[in-house]
PDB file of C-alpha atoms in Angstrom:
ATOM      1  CA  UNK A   1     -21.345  40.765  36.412  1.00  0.00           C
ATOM      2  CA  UNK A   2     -18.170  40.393  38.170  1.00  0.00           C
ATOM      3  CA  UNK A   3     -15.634  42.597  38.441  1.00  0.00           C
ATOM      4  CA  UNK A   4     -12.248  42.200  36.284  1.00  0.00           C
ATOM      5  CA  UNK A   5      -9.038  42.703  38.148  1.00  0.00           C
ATOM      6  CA  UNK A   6      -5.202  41.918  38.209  1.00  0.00           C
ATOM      7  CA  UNK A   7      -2.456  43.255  40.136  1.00  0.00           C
ATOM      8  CA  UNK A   8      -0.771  40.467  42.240  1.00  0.00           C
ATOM      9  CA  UNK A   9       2.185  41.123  44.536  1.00  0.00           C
ATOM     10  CA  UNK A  10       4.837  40.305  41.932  1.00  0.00           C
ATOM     11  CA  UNK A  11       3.641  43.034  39.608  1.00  0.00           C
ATOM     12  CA  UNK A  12       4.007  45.256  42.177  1.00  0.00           C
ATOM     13  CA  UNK A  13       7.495  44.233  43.368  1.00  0.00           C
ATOM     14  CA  UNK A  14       8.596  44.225  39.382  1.00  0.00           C
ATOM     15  CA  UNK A  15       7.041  47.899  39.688  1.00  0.00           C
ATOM     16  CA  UNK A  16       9.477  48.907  42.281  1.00  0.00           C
ATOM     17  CA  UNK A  17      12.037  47.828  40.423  1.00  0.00           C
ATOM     18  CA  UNK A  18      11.502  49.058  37.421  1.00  0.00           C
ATOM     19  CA  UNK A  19      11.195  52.873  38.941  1.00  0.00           C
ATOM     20  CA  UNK A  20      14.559  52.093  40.749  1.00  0.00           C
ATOM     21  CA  UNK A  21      16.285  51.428  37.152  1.00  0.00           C
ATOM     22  CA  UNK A  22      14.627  53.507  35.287  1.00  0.00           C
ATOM     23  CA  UNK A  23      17.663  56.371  36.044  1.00  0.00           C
ATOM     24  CA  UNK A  24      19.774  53.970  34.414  1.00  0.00           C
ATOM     25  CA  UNK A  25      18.115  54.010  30.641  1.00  0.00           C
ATOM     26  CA  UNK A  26      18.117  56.775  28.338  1.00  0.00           C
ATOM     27  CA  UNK A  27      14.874  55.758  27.148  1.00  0.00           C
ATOM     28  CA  UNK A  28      11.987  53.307  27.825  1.00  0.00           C
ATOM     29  CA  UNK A  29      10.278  51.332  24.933  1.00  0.00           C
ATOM     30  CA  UNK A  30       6.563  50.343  25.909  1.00  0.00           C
ATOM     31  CA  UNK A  31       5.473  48.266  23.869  1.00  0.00           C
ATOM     32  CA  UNK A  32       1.183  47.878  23.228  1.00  0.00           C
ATOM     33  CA  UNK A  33      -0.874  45.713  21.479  1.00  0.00           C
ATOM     34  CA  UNK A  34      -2.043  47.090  18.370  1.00  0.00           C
ATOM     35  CA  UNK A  35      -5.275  45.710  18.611  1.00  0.00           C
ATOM     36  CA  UNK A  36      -5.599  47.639  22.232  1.00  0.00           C
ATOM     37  CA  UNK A  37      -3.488  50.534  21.651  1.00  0.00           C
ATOM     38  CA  UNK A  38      -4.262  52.816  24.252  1.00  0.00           C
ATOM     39  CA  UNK A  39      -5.561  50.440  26.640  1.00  0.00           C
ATOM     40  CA  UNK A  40      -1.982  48.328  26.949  1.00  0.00           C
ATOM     41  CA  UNK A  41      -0.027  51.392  28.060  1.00  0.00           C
ATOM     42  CA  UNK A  42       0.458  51.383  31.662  1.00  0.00           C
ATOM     43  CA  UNK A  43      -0.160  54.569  33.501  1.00  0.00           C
ATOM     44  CA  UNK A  44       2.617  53.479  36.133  1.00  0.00           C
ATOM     45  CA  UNK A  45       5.352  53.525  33.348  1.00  0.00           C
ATOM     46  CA  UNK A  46       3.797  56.740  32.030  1.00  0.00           C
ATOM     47  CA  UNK A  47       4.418  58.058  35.587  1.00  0.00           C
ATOM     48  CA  UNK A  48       7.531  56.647  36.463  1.00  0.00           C
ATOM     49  CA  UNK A  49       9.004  57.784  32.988  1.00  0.00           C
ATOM     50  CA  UNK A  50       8.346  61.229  34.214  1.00  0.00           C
ATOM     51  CA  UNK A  51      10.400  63.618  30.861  1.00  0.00           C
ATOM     52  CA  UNK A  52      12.640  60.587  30.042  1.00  0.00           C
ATOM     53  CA  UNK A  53      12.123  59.884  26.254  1.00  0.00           C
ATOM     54  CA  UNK A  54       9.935  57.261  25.341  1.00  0.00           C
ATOM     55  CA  UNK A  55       9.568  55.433  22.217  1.00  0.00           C
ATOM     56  CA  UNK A  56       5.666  53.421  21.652  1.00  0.00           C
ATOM     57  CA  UNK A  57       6.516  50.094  19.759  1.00  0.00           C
ATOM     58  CA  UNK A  58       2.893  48.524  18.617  1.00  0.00           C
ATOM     59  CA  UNK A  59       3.373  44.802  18.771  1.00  0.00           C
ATOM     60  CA  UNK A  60       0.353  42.542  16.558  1.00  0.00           C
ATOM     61  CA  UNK A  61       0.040  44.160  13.678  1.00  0.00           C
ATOM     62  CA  UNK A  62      -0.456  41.593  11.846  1.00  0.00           C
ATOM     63  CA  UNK A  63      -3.205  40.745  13.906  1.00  0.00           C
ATOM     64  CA  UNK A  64      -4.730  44.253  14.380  1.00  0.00           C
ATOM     65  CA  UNK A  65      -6.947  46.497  11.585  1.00  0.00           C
ATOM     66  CA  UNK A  66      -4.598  47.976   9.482  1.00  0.00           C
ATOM     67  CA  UNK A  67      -6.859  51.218   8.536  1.00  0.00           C
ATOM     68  CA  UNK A  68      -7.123  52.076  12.890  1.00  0.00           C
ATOM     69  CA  UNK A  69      -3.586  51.392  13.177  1.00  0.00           C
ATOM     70  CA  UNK A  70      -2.478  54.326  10.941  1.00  0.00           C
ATOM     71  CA  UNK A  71      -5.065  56.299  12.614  1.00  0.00           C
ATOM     72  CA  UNK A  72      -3.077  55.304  15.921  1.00  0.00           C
ATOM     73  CA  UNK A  73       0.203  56.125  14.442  1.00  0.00           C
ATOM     74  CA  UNK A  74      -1.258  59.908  13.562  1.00  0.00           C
ATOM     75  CA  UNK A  75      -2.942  60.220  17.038  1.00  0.00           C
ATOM     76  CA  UNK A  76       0.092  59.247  19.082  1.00  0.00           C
ATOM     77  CA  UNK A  77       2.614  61.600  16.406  1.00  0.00           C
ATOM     78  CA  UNK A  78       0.446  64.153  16.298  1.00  0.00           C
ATOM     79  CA  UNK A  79       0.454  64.282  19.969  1.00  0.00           C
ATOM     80  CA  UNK A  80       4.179  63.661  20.039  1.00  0.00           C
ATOM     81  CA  UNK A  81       4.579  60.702  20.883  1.00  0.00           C
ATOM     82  CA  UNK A  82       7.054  58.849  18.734  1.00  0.00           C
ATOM     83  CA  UNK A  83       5.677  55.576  17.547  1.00  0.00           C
ATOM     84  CA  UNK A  84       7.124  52.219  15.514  1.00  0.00           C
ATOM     85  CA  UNK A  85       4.044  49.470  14.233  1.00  0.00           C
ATOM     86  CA  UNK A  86       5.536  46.376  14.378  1.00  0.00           C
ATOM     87  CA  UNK A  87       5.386  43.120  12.774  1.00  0.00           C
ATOM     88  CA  UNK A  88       7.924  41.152  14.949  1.00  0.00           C
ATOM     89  CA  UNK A  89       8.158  38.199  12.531  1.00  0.00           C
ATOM     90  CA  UNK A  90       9.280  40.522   9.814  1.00  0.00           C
ATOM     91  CA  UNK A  91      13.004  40.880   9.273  1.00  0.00           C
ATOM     92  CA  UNK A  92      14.600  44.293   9.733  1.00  0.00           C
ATOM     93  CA  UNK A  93      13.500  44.641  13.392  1.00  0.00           C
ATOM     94  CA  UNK A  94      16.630  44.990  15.340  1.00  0.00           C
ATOM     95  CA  UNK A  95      17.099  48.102  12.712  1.00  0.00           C
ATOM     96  CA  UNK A  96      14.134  50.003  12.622  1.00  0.00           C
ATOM     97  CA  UNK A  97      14.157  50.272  16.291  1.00  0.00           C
ATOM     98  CA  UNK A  98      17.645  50.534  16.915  1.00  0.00           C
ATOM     99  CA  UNK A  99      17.232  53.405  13.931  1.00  0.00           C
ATOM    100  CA  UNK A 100      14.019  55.297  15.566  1.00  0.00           C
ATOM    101  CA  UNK A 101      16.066  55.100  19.190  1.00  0.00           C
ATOM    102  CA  UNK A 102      19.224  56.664  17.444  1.00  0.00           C
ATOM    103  CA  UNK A 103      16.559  59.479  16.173  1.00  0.00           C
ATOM    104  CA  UNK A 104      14.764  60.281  19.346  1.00  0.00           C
ATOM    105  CA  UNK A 105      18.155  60.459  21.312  1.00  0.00           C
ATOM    106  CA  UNK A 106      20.137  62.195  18.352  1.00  0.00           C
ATOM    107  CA  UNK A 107      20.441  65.954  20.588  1.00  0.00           C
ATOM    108  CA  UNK A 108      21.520  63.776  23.613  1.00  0.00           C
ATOM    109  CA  UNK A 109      23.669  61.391  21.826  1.00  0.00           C
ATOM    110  CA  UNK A 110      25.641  64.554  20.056  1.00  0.00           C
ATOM    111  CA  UNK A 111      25.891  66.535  22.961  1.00  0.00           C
ATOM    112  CA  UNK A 112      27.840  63.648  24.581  1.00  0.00           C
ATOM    113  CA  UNK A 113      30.434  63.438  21.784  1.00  0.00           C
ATOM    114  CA  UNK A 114      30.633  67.278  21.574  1.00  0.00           C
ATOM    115  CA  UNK A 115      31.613  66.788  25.191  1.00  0.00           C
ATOM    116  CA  UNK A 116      34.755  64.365  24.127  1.00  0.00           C
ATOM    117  CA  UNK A 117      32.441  61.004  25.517  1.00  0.00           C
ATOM    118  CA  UNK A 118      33.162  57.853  23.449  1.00  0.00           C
ATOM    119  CA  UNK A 119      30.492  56.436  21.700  1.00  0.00           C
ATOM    120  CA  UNK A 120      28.401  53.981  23.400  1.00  0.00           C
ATOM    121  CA  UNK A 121      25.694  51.466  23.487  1.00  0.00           C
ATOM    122  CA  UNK A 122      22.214  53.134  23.672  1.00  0.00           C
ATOM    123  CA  UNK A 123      20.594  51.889  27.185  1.00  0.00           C
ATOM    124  CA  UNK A 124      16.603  50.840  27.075  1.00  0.00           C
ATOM    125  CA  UNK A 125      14.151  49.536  29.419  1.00  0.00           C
ATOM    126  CA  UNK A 126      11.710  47.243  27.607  1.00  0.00           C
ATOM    127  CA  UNK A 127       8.106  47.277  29.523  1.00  0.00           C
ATOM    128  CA  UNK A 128       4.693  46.388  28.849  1.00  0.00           C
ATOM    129  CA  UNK A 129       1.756  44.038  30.078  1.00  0.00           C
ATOM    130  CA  UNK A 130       1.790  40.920  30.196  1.00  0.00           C
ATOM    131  CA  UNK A 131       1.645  38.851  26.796  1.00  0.00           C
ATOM    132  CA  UNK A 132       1.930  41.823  24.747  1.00  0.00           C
ATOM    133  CA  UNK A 133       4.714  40.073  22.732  1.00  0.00           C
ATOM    134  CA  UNK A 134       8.128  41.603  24.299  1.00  0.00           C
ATOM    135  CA  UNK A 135      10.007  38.049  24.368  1.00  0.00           C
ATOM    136  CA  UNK A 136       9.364  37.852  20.598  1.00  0.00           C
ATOM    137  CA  UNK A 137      10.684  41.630  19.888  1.00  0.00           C
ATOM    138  CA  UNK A 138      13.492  41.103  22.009  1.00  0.00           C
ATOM    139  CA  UNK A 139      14.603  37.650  20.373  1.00  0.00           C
ATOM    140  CA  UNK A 140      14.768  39.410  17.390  1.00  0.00           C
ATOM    141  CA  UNK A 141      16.538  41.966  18.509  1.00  0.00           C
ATOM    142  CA  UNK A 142      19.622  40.121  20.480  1.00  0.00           C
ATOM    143  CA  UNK A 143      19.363  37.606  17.250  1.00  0.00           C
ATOM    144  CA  UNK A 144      18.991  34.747  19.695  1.00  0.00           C
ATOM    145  CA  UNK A 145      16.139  33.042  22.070  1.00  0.00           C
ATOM    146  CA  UNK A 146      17.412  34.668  25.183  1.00  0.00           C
ATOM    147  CA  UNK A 147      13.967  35.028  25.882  1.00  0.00           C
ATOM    148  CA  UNK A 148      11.179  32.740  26.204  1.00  0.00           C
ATOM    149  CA  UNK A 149       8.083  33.349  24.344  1.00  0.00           C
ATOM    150  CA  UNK A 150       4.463  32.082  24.817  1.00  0.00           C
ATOM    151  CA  UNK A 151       0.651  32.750  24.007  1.00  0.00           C
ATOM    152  CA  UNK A 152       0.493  33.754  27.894  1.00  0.00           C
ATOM    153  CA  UNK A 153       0.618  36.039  30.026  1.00  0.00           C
ATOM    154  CA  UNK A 154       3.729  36.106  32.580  1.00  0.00           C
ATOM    155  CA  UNK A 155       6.477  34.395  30.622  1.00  0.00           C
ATOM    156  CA  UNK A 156       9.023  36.542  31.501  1.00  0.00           C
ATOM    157  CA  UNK A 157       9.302  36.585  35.291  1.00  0.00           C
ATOM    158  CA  UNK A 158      12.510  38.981  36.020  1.00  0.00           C
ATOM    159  CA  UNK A 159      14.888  41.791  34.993  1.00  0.00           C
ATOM    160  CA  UNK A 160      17.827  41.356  32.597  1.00  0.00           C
ATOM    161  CA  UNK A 161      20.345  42.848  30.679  1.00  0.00           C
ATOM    162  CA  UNK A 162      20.142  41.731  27.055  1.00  0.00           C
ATOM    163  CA  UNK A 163      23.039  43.077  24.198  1.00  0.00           C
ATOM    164  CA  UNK A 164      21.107  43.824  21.057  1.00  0.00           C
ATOM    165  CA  UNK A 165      24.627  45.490  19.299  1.00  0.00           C
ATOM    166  CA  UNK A 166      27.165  47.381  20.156  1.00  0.00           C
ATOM    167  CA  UNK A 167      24.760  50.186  19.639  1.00  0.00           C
ATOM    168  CA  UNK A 168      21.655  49.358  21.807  1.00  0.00           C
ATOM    169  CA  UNK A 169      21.425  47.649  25.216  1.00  0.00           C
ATOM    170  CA  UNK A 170      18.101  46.282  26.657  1.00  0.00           C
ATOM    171  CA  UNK A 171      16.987  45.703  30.232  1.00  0.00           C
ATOM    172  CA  UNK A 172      14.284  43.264  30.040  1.00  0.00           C
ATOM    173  CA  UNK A 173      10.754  43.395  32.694  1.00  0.00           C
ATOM    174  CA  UNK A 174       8.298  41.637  33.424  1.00  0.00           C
ATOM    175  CA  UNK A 175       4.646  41.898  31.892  1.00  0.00           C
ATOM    176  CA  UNK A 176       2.944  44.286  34.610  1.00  0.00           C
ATOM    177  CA  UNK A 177      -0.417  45.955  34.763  1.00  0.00           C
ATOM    178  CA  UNK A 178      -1.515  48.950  37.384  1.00  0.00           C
ATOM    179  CA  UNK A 179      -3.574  48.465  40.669  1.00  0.00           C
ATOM    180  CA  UNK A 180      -6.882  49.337  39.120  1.00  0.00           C
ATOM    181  CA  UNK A 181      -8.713  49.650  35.524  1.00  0.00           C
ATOM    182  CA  UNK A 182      -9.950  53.093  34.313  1.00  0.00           C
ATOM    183  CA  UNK A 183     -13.307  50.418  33.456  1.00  0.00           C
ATOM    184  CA  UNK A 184     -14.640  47.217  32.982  1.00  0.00           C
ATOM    185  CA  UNK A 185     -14.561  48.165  29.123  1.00  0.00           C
ATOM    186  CA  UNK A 186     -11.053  48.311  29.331  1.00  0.00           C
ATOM    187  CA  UNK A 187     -10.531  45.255  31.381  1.00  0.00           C
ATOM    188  CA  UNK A 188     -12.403  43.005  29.302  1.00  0.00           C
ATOM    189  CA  UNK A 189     -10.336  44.634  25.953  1.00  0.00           C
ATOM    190  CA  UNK A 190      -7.000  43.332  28.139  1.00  0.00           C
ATOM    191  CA  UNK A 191      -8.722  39.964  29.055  1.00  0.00           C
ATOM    192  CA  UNK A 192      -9.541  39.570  25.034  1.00  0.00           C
ATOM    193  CA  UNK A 193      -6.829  40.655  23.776  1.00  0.00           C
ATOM    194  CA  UNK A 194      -4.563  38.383  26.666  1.00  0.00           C
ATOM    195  CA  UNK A 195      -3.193  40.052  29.036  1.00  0.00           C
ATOM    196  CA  UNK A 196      -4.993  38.913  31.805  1.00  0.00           C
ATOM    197  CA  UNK A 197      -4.838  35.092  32.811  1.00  0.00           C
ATOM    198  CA  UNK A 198      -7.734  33.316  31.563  1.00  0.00           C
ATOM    199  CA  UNK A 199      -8.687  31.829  34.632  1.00  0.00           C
ATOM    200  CA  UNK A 200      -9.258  34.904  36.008  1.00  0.00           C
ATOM    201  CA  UNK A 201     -12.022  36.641  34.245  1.00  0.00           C
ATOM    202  CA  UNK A 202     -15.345  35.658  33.547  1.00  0.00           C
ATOM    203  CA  UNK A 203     -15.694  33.800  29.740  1.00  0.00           C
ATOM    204  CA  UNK A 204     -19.400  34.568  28.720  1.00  0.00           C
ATOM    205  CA  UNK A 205     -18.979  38.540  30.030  1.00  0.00           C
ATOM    206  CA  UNK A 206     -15.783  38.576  27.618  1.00  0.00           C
ATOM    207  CA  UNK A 207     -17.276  36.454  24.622  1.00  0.00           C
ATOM    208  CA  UNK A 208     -20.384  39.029  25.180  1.00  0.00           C
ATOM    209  CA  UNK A 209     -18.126  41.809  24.823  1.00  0.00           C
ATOM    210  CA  UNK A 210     -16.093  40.434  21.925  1.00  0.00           C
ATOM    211  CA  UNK A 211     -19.558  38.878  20.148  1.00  0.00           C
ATOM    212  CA  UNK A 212     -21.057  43.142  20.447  1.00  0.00           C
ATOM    213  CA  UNK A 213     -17.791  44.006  18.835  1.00  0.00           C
ATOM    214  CA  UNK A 214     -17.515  40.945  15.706  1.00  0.00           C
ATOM    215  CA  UNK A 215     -21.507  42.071  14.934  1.00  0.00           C
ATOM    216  CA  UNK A 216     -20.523  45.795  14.317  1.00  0.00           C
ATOM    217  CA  UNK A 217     -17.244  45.677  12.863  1.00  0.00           C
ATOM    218  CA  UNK A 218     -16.757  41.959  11.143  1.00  0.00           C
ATOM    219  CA  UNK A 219     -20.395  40.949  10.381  1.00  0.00           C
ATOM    220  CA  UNK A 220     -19.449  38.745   7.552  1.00  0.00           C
ATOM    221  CA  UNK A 221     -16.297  36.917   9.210  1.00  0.00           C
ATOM    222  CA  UNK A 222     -18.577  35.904  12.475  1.00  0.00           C
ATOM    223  CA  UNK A 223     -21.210  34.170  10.158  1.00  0.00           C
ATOM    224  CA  UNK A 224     -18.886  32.065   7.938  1.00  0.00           C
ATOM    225  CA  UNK A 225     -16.895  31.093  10.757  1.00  0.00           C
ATOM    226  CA  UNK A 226     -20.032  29.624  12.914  1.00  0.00           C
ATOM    227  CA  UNK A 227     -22.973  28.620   9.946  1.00  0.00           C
ATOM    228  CA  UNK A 228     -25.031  32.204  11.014  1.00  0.00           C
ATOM    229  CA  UNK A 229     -28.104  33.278   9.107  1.00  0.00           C
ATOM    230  CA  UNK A 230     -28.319  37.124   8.903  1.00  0.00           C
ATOM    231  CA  UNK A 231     -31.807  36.342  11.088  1.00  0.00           C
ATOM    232  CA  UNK A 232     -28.927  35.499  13.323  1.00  0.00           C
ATOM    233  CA  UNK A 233     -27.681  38.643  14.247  1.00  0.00           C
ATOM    234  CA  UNK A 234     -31.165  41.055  13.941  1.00  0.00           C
ATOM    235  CA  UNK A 235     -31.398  43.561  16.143  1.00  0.00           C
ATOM    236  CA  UNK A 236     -34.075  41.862  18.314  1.00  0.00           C
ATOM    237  CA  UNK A 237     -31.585  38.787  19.036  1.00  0.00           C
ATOM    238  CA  UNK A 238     -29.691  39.893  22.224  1.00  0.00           C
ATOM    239  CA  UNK A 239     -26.122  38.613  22.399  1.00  0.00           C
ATOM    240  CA  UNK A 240     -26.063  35.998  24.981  1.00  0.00           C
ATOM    241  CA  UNK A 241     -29.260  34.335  22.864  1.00  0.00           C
ATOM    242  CA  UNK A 242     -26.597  35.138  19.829  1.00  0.00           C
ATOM    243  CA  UNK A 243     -23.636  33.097  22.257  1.00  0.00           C
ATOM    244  CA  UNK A 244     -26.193  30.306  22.947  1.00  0.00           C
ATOM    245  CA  UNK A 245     -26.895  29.852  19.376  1.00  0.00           C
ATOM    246  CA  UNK A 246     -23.022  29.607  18.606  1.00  0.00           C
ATOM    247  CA  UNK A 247     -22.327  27.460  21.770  1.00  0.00           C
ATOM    248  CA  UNK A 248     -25.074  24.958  19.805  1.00  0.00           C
ATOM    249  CA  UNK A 249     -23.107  25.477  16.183  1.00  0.00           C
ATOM    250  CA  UNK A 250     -20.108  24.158  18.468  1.00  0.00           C
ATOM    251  CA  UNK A 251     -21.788  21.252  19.111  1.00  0.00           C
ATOM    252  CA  UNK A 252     -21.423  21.999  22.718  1.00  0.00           C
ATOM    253  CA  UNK A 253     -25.174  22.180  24.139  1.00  0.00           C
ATOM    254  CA  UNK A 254     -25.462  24.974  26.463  1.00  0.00           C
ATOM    255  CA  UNK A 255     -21.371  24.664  27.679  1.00  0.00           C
ATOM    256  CA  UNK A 256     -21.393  28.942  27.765  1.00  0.00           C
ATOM    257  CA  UNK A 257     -17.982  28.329  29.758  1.00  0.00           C
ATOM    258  CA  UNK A 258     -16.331  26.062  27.018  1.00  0.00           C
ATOM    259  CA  UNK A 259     -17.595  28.025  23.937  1.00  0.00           C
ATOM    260  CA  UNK A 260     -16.657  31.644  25.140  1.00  0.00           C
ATOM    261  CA  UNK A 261     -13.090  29.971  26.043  1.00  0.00           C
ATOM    262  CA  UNK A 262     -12.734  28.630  22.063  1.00  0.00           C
ATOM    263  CA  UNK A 263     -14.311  31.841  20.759  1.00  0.00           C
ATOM    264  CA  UNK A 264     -11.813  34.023  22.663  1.00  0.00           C
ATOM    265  CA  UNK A 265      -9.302  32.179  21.714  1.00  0.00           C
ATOM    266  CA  UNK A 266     -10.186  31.965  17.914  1.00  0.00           C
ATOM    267  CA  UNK A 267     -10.555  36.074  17.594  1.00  0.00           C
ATOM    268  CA  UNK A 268      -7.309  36.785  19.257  1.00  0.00           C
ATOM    269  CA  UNK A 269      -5.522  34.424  16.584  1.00  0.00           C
ATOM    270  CA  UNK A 270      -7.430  36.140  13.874  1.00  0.00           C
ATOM    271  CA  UNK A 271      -9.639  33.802  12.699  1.00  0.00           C
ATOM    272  CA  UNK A 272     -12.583  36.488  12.621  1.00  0.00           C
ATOM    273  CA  UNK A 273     -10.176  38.169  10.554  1.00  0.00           C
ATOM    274  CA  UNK A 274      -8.137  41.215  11.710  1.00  0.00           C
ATOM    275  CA  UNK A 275      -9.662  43.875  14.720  1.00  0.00           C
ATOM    276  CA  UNK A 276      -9.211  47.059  16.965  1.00  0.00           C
ATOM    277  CA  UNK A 277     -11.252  47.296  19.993  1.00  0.00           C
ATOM    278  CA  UNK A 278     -10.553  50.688  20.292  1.00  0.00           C
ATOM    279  CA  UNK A 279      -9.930  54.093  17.959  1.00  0.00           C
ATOM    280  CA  UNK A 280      -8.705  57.897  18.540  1.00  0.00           C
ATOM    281  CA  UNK A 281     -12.303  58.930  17.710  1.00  0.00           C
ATOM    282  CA  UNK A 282     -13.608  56.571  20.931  1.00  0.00           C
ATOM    283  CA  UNK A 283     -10.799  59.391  22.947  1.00  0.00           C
ATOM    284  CA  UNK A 284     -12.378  62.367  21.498  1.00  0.00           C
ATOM    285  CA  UNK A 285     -15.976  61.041  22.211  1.00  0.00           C
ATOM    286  CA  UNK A 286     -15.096  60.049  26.077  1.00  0.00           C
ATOM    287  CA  UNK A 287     -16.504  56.848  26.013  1.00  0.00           C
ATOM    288  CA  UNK A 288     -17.886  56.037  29.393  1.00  0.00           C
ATOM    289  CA  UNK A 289     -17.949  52.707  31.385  1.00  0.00           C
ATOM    290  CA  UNK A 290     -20.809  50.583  31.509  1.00  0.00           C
TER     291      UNK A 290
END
């Protein structure tokens, strides 16, 4: 099984140069995929943030379980970490986080007019991996397509300065990972979930890993989308015979390659209806790698 990895020299440049801004903002959104909650923060932010306040924005709600992601939103409150869940097609966007920024800066924000400071423009550093769906928040939030947007990872490719309103400022980054996964489980969650370029993973290992996942959690969705029998997905059928037997439903012989590529790519647009790869619970437990 080969090993998943990503961290080429341009994510480590835009890593430099997001620690050499970061005393610039007053606070850092990061946003994650809500499917892969945990998984999508970066550790480097986390460390580079240091006590600078930091506001969690889950992007893909719409695409993510809706029971895990209030467990999420309890985990990361309860451990006081303030949190906004996302849908970045709804309207209202440019408020809610402009809003929830206001809130976490409010002591900072009043001790600066108690000082006699004007008012001014909040300052934020938007960060998270790639493909996690930053272009799209921050489109909606300077009202414009100032940013472009894609189904892939490494659309935006630099640093800028975006106006939201006169009460929020946004310095843009590229999508960035860290030098090395916690585990494979993790790596394949960030390959499935798109933040890692397809060409660089192996397909069947991450169709395996999403295929274990659909025949615990969405049993029924994985058999009306590819003609399964429930004899289909016994105990005593391993996955990869369970891939093979989808790869033929696809009318694509024994093509592993080519069937893992369309089943990937059908979960992460939901069409084996909604999922979360990981819960709070899976924290408490301390899952280990393969």
């Amino acid at each position: 099984m080969a090993t998943i990895q990503w961290f080429p020299g341009h994510m480590a440049k835009a890593l430099r140069q997001i620690k050499e801004q970061m005393p610039l903002v007053d606070i850092v959104f990061e946003l994650v995929d809500a499917r892969v909650p945990y998984s999508t923060q970066n550790p480097e932010i986390n460390r580079m943030a240091g006590d600078k306040p930091r506001l969690l924005i889950m992007t893909k709600t719409d695409l993510a379980d809706p029971t895990t992601t209030a467990h999420w939103i309890d985990y990361f409150e309860q451990n006081g970490q303030p949190v906004l869940a996302l849908d970045s097609r709804a309207h209202q966007v440019a408020k809610q986080v402009t809003v929830k920024a206001q809130q976490i800066l409010k002591d900072q924000l009043a001790a600066e007019r108690a000082k006699g400071m004007q008012k001014r423009a909040i300052r934020a550093m938007c960060v998270g991996v790639p493909n996690v769906g930053k272009s799209t928040l921050l489109n909606h939030l300077v009202k414009k397509n100032v940013a472009a947007t894609g189904n892939r990872p490494g659309v935006t490719t630099g640093q800028q300065w975006l106006r939201s309103s006169a009460d929020l400022e946004l310095l843009d980054t590229p999508g960035v990972l860290w030098p090395k996964f916690a585990t494979q489980t993790q790596a394949k969650m960030l390959a499935l979930s798109g933040a890692i370029k397809d060409s660089l993973y192996p397909k069947d290992d991450v169709a395996i890993f999403a295929l274990d996942y659909l025949r615990a959690h969405r049993t029924q969705e994985l058999m009306t989308r590819y003609r399964l029998s429930p004899a289909s997905l016994e105990d005593g059928v391993t996955t990869p015979d369970l891939l093979l037997e989808i790869t033929k439903k696809m009318g694509m012989k024994d093509d592993y390659d080519r069937a893992s590529e369309r089943l990937i790519f059908e979960m992460r647009r939901g069409k084996l209806g909604t999922f979360t790869l990981e819960d709070p619970t899976d924290l408490e437990a301390g899952d280990e790698d393969e």
